[in-house]
PDB file of C-alpha atoms and ligand atoms in Angstrom:
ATOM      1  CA  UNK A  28     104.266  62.463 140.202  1.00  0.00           C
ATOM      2  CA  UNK A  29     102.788  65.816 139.870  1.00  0.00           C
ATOM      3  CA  UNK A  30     100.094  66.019 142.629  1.00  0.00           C
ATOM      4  CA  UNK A  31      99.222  64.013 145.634  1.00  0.00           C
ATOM      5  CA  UNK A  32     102.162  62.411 147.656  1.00  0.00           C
ATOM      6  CA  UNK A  33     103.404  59.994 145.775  1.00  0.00           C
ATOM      7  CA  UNK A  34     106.615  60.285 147.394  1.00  0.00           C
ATOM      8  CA  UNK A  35     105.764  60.087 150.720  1.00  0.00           C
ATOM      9  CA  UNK A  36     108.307  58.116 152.866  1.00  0.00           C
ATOM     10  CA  UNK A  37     110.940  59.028 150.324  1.00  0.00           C
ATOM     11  CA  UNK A  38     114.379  60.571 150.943  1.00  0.00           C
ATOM     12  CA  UNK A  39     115.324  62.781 148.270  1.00  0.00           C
ATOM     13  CA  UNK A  40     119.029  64.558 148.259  1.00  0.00           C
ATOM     14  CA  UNK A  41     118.982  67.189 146.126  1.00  0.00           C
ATOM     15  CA  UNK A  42     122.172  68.870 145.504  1.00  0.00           C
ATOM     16  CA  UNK A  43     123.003  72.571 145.231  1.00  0.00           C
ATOM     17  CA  UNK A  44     119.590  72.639 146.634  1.00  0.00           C
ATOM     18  CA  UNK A  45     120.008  76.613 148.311  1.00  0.00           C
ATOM     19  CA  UNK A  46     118.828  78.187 145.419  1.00  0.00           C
ATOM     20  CA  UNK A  47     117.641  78.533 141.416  1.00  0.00           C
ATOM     21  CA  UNK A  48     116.845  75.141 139.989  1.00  0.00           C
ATOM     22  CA  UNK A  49     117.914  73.289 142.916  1.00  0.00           C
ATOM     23  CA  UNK A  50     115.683  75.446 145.552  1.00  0.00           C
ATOM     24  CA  UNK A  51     112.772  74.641 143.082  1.00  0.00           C
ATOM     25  CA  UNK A  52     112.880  71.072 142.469  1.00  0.00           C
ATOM     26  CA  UNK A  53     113.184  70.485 146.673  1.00  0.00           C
ATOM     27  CA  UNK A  54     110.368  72.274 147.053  1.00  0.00           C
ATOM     28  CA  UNK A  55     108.925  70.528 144.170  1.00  0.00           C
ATOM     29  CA  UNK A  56     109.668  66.587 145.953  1.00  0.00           C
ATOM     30  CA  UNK A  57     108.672  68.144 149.032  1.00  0.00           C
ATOM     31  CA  UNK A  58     105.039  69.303 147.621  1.00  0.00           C
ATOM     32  CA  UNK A  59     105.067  65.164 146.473  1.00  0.00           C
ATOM     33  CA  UNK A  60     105.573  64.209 149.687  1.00  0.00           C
ATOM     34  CA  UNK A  61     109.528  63.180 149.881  1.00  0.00           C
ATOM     35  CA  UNK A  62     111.388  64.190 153.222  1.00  0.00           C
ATOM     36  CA  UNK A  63     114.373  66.680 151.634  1.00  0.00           C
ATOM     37  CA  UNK A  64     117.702  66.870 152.243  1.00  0.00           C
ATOM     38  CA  UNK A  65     119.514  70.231 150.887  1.00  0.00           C
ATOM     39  CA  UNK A  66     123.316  69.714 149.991  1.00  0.00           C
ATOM     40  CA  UNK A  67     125.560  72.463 148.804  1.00  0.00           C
ATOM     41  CA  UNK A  68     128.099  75.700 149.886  1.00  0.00           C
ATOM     42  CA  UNK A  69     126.048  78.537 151.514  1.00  0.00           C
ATOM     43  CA  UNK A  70     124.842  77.054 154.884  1.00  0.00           C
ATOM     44  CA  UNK A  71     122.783  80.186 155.446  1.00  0.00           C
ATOM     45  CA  UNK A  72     120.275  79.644 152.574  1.00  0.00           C
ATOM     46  CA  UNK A  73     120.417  75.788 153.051  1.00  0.00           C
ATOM     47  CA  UNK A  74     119.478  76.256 156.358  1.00  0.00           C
ATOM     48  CA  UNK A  75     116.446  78.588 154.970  1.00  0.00           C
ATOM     49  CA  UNK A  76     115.244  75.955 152.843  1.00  0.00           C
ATOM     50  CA  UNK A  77     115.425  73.010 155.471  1.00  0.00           C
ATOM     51  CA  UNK A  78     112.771  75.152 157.414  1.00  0.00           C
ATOM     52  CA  UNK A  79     110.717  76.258 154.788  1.00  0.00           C
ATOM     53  CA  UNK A  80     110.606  72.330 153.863  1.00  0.00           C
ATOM     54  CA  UNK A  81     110.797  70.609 157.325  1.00  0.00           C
ATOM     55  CA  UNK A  82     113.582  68.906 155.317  1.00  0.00           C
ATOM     56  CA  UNK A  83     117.589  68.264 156.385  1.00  0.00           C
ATOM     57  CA  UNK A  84     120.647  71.245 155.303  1.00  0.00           C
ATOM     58  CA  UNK A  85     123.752  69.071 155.050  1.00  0.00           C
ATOM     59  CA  UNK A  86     126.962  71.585 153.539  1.00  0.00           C
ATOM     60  CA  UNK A  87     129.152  70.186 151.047  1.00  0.00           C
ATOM     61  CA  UNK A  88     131.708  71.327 148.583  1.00  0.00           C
ATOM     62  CA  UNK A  89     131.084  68.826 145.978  1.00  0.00           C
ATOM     63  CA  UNK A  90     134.106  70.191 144.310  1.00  0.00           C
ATOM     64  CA  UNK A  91     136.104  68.438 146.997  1.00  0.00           C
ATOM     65  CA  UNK A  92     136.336  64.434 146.873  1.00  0.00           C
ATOM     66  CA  UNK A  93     136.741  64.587 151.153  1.00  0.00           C
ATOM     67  CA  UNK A  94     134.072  66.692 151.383  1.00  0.00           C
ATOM     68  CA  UNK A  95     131.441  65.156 148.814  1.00  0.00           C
ATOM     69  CA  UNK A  96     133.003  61.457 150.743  1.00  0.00           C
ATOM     70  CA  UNK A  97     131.864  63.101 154.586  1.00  0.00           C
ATOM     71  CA  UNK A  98     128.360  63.875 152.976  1.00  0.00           C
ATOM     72  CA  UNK A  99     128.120  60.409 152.254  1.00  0.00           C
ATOM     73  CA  UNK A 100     128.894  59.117 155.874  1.00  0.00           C
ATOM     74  CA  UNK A 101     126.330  62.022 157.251  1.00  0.00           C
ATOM     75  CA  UNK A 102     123.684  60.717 154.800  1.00  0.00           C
ATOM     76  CA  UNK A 103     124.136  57.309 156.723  1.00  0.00           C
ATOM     77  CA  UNK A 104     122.484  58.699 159.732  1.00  0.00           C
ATOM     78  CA  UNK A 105     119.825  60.684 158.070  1.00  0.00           C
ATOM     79  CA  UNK A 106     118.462  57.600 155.984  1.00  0.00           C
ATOM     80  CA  UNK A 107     118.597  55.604 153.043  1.00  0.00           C
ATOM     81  CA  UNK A 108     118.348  57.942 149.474  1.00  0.00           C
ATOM     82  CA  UNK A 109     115.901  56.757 147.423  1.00  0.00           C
ATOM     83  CA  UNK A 110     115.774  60.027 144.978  1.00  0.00           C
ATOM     84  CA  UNK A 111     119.076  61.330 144.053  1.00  0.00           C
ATOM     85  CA  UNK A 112     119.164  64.759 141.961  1.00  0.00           C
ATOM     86  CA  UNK A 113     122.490  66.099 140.703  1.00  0.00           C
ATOM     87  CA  UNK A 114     122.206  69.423 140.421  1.00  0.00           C
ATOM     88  CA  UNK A 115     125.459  71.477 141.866  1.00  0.00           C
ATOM     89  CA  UNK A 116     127.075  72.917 138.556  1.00  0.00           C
ATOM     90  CA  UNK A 117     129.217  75.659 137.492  1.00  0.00           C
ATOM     91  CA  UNK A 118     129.012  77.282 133.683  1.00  0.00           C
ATOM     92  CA  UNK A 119     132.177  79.322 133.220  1.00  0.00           C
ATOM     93  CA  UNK A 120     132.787  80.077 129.414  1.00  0.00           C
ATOM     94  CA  UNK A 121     136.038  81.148 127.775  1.00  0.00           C
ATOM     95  CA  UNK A 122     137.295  80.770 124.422  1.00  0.00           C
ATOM     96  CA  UNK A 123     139.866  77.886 123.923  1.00  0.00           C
ATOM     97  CA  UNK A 124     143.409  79.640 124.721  1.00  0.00           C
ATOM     98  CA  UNK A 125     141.837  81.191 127.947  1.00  0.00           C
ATOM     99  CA  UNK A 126     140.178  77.506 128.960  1.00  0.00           C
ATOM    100  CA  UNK A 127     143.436  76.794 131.187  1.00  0.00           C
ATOM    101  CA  UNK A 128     143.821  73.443 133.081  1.00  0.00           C
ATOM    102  CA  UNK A 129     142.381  74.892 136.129  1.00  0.00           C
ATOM    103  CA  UNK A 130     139.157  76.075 134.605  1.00  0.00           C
ATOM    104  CA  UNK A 131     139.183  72.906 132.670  1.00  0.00           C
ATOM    105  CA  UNK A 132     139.421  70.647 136.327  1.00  0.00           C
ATOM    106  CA  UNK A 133     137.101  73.112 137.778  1.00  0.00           C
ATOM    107  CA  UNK A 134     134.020  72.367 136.133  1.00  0.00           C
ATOM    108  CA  UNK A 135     134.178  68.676 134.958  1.00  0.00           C
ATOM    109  CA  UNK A 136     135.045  67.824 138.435  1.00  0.00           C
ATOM    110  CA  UNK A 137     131.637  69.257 139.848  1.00  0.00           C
ATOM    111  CA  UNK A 138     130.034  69.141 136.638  1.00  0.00           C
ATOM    112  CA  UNK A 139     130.634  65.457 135.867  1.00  0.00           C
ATOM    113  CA  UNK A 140     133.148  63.447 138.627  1.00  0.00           C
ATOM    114  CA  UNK A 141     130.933  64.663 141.494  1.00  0.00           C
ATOM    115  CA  UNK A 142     127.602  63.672 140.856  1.00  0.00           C
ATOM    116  CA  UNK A 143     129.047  60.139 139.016  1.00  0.00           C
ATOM    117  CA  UNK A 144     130.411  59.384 142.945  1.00  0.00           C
ATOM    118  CA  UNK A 145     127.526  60.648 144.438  1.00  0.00           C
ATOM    119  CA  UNK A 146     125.720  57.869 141.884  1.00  0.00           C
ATOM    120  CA  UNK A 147     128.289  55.344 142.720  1.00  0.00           C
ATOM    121  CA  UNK A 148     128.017  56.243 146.533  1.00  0.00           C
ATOM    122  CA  UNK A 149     124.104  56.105 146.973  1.00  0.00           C
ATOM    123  CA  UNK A 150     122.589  53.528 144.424  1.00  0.00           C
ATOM    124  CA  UNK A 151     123.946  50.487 146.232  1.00  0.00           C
ATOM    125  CA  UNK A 152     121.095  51.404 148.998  1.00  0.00           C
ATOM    126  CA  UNK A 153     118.516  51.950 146.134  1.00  0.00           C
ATOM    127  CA  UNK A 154     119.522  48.677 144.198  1.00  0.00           C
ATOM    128  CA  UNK A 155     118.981  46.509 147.432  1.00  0.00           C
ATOM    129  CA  UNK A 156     115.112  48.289 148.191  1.00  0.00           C
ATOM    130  CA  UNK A 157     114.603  47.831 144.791  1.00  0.00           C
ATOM    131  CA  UNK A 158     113.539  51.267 144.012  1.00  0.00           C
ATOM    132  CA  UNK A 159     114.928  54.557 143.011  1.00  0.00           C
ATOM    133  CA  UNK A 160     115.598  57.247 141.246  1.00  0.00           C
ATOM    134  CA  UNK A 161     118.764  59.188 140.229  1.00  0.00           C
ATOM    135  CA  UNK A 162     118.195  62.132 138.035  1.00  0.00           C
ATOM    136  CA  UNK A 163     121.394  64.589 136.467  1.00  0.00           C
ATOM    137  CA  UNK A 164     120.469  68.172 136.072  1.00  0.00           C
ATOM    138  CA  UNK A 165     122.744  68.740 132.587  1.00  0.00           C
ATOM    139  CA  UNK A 166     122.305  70.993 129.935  1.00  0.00           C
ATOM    140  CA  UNK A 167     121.444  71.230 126.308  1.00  0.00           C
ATOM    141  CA  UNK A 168     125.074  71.742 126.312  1.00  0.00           C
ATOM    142  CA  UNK A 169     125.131  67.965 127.149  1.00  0.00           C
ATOM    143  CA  UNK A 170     123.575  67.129 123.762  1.00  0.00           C
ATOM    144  CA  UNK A 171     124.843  70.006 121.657  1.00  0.00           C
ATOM    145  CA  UNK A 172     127.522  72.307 120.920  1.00  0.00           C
ATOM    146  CA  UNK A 173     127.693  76.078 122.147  1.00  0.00           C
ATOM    147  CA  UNK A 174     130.539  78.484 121.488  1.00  0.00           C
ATOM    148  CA  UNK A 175     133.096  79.529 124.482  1.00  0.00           C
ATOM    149  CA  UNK A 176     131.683  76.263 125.938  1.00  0.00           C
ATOM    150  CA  UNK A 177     134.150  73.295 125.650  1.00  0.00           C
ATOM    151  CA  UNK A 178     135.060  72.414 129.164  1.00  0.00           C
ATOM    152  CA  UNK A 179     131.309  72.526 130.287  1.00  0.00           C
ATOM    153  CA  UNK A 180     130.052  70.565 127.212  1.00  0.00           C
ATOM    154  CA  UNK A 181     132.552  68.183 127.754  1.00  0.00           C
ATOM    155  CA  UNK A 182     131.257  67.910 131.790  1.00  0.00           C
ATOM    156  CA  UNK A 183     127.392  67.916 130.557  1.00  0.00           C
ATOM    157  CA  UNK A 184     128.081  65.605 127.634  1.00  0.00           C
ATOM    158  CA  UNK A 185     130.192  63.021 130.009  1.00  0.00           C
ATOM    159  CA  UNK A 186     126.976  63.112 132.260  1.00  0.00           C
ATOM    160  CA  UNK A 187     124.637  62.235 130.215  1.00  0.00           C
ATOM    161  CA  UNK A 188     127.246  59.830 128.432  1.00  0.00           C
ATOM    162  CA  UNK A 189     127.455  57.799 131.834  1.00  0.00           C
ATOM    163  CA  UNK A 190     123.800  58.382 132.160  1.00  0.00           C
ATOM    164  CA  UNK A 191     122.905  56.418 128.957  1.00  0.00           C
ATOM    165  CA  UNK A 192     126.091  53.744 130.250  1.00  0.00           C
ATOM    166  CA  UNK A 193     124.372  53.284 133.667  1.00  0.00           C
ATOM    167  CA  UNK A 194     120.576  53.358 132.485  1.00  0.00           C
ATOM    168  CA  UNK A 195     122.129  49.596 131.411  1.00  0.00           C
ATOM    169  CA  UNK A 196     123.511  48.594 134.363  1.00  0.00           C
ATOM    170  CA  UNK A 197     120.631  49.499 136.269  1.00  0.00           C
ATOM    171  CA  UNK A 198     117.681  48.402 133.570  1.00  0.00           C
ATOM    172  CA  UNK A 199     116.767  45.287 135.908  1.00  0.00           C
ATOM    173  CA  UNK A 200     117.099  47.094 138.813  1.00  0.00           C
ATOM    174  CA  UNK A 201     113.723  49.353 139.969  1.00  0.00           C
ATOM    175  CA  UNK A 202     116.471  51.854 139.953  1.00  0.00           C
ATOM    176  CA  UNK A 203     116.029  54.717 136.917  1.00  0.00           C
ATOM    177  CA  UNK A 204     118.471  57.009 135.633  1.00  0.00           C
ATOM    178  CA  UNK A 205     117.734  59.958 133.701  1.00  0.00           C
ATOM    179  CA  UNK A 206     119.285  63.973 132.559  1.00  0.00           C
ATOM    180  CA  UNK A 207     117.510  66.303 132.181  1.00  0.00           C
ATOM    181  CA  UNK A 208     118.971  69.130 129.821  1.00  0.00           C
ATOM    182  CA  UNK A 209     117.578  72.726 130.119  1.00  0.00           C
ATOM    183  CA  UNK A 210     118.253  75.339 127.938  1.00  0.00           C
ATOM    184  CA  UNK A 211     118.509  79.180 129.378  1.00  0.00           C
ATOM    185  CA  UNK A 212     116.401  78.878 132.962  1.00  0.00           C
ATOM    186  CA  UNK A 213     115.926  81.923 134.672  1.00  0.00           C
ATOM    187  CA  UNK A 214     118.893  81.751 138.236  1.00  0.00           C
ATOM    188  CA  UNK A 215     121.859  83.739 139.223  1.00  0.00           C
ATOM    189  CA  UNK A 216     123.728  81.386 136.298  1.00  0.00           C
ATOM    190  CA  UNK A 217     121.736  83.288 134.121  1.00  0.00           C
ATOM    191  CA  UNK A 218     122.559  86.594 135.224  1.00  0.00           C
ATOM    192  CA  UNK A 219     126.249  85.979 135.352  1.00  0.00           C
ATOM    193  CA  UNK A 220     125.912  85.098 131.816  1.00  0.00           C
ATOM    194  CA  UNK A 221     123.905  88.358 131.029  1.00  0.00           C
ATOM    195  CA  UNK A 222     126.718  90.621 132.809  1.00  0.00           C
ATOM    196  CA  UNK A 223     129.150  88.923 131.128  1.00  0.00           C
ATOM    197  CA  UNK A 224     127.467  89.548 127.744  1.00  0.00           C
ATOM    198  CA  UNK A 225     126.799  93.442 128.803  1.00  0.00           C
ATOM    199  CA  UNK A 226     130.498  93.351 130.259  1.00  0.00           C
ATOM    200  CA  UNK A 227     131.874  92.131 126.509  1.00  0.00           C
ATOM    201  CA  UNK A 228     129.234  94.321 124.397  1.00  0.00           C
ATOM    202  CA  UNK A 229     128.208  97.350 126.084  1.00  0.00           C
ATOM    203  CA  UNK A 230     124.230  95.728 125.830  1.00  0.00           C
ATOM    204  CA  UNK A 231     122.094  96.977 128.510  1.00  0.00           C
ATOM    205  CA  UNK A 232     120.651  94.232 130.346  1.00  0.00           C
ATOM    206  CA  UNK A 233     117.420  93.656 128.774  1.00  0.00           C
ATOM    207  CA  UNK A 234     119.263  93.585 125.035  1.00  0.00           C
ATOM    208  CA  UNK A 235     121.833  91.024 126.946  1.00  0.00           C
ATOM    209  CA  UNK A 236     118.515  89.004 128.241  1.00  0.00           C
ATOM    210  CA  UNK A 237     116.909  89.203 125.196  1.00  0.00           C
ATOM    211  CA  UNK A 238     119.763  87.999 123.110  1.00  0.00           C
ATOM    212  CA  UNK A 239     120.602  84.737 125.090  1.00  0.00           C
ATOM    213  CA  UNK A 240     115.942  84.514 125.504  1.00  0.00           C
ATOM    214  CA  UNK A 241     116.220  85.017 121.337  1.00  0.00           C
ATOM    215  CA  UNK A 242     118.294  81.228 121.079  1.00  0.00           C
ATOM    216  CA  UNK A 243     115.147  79.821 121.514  1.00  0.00           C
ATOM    217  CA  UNK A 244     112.273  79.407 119.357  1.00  0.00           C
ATOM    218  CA  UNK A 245     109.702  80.235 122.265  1.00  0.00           C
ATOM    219  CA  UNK A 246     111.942  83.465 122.752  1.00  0.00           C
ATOM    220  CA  UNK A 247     111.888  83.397 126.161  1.00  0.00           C
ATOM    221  CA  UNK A 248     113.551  81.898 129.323  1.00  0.00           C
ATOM    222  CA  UNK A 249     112.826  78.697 131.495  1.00  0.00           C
ATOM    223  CA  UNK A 250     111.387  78.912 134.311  1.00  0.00           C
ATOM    224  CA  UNK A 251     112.914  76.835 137.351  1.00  0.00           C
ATOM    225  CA  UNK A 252     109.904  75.027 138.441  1.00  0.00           C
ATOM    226  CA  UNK A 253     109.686  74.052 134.352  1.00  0.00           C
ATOM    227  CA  UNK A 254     112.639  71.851 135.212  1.00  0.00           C
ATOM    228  CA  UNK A 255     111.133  70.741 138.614  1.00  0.00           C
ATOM    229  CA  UNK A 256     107.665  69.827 137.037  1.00  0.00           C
ATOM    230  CA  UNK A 257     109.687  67.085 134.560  1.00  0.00           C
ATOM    231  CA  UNK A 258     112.366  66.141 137.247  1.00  0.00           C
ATOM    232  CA  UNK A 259     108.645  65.192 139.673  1.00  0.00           C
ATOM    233  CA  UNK A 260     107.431  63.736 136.733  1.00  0.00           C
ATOM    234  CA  UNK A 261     110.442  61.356 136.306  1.00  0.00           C
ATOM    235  CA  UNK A 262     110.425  60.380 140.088  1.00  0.00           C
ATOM    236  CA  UNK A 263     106.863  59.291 139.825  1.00  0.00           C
ATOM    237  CA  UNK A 264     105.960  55.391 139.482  1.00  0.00           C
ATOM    238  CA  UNK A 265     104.169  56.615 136.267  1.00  0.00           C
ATOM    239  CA  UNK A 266     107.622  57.130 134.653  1.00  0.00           C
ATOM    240  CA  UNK A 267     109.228  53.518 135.881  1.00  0.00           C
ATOM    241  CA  UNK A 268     109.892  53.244 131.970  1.00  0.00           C
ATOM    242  CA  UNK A 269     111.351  56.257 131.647  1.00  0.00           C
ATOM    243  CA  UNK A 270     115.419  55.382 131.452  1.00  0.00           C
ATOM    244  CA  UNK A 271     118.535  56.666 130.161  1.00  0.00           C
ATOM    245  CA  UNK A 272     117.009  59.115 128.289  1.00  0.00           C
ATOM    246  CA  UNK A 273     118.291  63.319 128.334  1.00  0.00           C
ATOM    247  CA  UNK A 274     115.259  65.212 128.241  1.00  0.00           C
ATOM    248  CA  UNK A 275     115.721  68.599 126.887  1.00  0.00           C
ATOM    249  CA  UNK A 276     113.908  71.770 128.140  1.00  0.00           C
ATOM    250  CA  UNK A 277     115.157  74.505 126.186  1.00  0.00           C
ATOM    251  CA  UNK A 278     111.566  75.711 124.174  1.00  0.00           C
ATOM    252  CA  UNK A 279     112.933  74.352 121.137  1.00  0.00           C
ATOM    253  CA  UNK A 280     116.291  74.734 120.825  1.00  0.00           C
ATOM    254  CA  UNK A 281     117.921  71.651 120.509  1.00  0.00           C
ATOM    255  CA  UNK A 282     115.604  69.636 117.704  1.00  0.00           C
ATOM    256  CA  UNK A 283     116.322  65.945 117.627  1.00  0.00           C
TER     257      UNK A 283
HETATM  258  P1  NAD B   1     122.962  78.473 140.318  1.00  0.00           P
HETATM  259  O1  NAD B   1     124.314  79.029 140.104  1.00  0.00           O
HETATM  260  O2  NAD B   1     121.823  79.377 140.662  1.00  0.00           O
HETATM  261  O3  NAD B   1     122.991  77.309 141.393  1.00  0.00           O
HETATM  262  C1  NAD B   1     124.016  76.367 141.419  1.00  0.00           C
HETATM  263  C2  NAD B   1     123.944  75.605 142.705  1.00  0.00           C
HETATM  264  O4  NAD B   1     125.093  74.741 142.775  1.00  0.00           O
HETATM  265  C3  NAD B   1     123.983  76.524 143.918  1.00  0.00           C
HETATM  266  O5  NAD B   1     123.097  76.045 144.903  1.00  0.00           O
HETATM  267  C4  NAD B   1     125.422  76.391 144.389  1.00  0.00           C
HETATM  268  O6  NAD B   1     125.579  76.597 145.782  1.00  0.00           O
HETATM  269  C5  NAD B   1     125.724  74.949 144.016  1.00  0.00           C
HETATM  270  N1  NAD B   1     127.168  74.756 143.920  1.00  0.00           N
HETATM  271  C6  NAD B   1     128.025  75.438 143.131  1.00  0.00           C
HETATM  272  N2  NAD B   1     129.277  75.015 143.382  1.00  0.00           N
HETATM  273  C7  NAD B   1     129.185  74.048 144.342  1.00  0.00           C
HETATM  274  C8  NAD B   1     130.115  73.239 145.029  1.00  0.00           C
HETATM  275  N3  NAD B   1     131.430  73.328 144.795  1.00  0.00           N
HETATM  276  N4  NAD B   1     129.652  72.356 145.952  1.00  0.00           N
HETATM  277  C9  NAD B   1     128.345  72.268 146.206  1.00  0.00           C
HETATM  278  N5  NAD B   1     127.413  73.003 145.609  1.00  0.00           N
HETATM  279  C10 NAD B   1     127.838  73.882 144.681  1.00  0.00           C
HETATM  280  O7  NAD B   1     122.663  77.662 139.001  1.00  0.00           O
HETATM  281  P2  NAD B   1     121.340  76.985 138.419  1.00  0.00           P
HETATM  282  O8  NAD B   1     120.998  77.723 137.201  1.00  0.00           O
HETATM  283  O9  NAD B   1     120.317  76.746 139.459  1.00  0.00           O
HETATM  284  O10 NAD B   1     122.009  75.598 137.949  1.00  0.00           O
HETATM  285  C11 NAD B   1     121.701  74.337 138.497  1.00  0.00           C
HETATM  286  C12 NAD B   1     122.151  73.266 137.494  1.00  0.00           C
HETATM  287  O11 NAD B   1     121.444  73.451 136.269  1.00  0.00           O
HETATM  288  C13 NAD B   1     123.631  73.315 137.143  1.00  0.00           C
HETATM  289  O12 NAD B   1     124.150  72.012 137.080  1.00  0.00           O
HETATM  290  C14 NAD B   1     123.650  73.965 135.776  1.00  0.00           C
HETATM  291  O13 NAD B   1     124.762  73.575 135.017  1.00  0.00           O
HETATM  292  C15 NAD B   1     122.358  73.449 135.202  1.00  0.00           C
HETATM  293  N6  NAD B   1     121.847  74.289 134.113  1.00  0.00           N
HETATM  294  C16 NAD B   1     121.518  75.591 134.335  1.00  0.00           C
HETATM  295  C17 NAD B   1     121.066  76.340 133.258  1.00  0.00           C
HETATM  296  C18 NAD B   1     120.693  77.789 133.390  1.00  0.00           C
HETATM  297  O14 NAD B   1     120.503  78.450 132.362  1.00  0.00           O
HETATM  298  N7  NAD B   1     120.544  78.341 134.584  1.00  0.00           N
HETATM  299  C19 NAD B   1     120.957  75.775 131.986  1.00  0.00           C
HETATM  300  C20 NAD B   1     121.289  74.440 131.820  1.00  0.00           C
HETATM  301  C21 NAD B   1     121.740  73.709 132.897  1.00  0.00           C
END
């Protein structure tokens, strides 16, 4: 699905949805027709986004079993999900005697627990229309190793582990289940990352940029609608055979 409105009648739920690659991929479903429904913290820019998409701002801390549970029961009232994107996530990095239990929790209970229930919550619906489509926002961190990284590799890697482990389950279904694994994309995650490198080095900015752009054979950034375009793509009918897979956007980093 790249042009035209192949998802039109569609409910899509696209978590952290307010902004970076979240904000692009709604708008990205929305161009293809889907009716939108925004999910994450800040109600102010989910709000924004609703209106901008004539779409639905539900607020959630997915970090938060009640909360993510109440989402559920709202969704009942807004319609059946037929495209599911996990994309709330958190990247905090620390070396292995400052990844404490609470860091630890943190992230693989956004990074992986959350979007598994969300999964386990919403495909029911999709498995009894016969059709949908549930796609994990990872990382290349979910198929590789990076340094000051283990608690969030271990969250990306366990999604795309139960992504592989539920492409099975669902083969027969008309239900597909894919990650997709980005390298560096261009979003506030990114700039938290670059202050922290200035913060540790005393880089300036654009040598901080440039060292996290030069992990990358294309030596440069991802763009967030780069990660929208495949995410459409894998919602499309086109892509029905598309399954369990982690497709990695990173310009070349990770070489399988
Ligand atoms: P971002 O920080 O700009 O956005 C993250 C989104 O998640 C925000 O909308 C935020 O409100 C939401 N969120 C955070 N905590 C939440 C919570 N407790 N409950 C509900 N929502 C919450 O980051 P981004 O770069 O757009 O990242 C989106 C996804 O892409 C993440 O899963 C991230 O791990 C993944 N990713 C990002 C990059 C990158 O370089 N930016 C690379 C690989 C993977």
């Amino acid at each position: 699905m790249s042009e035209g409105h192949e998802l039109a009648g569609k409910l899509a739920l696209v978590t952290g949805g307010g902004r970076g690659i979240g904000l692009a991929i709604a708008r990205r479903l929305a161009a293809g027709g889907a009716r939108v429904v925004v999910t994450g913290r800040d109600e102010a820019a989910l709000a924004a986004v609703a209106g901008e998409l004539g779409g639905v701002a539900l607020r959630a801390d997915l970090s938060d079993r009640g909360s993510t549970d109440a989402l559920v029961a709202r969704l009942r009232d807004v319609g059946r999900v037929d495209v599911l994107v996990n994309n709330a996530g958190i990247a905090e990095s620390a070396p292995l005697d400052k990844t404490d239990d609470a860091m630890w929790d943190r992230i693989v209970e956004l990074d992986a627990t959350a979007p598994f229930r969300l999964i386990r919550s919403l495909a029911p619906a999709m498995i009894a229309a016969g059709w949908g489509r549930i796609v994990n926002i990872a990382s290349n961190a979910g198929v590789s190793g990076y340094g000051y990284t283990a608690a969030y590799c271990a969250a990306k890697h366990a999604m795309v582990g139960y992504t592989r482990a539920l492409a099975v389950d669902l083969a027969r279904t008309g239900v597909t289940i894919n990650a997709v694994c980005p390298g560096w994309v261009e979003t506030d995650m990114v700039k938290a990352a670059v202050a922290r490198i200035q913060a540790k080095t005393g880089r300036s900015e654009e040598e901080a940029r440039q060292s996290l752009a030069s992990m990358t054979p294309q030596r440069r950034m991802i763009q967030p609608e780069e990660v929208a375009h495949v995410v459409a793509m894998l919602c499309g009918d086109g892509a029905r055979g598309v399954h369990g897979q982690a497709l990695v956007i990173d310009g070349g980093q990770v070489l399988k």
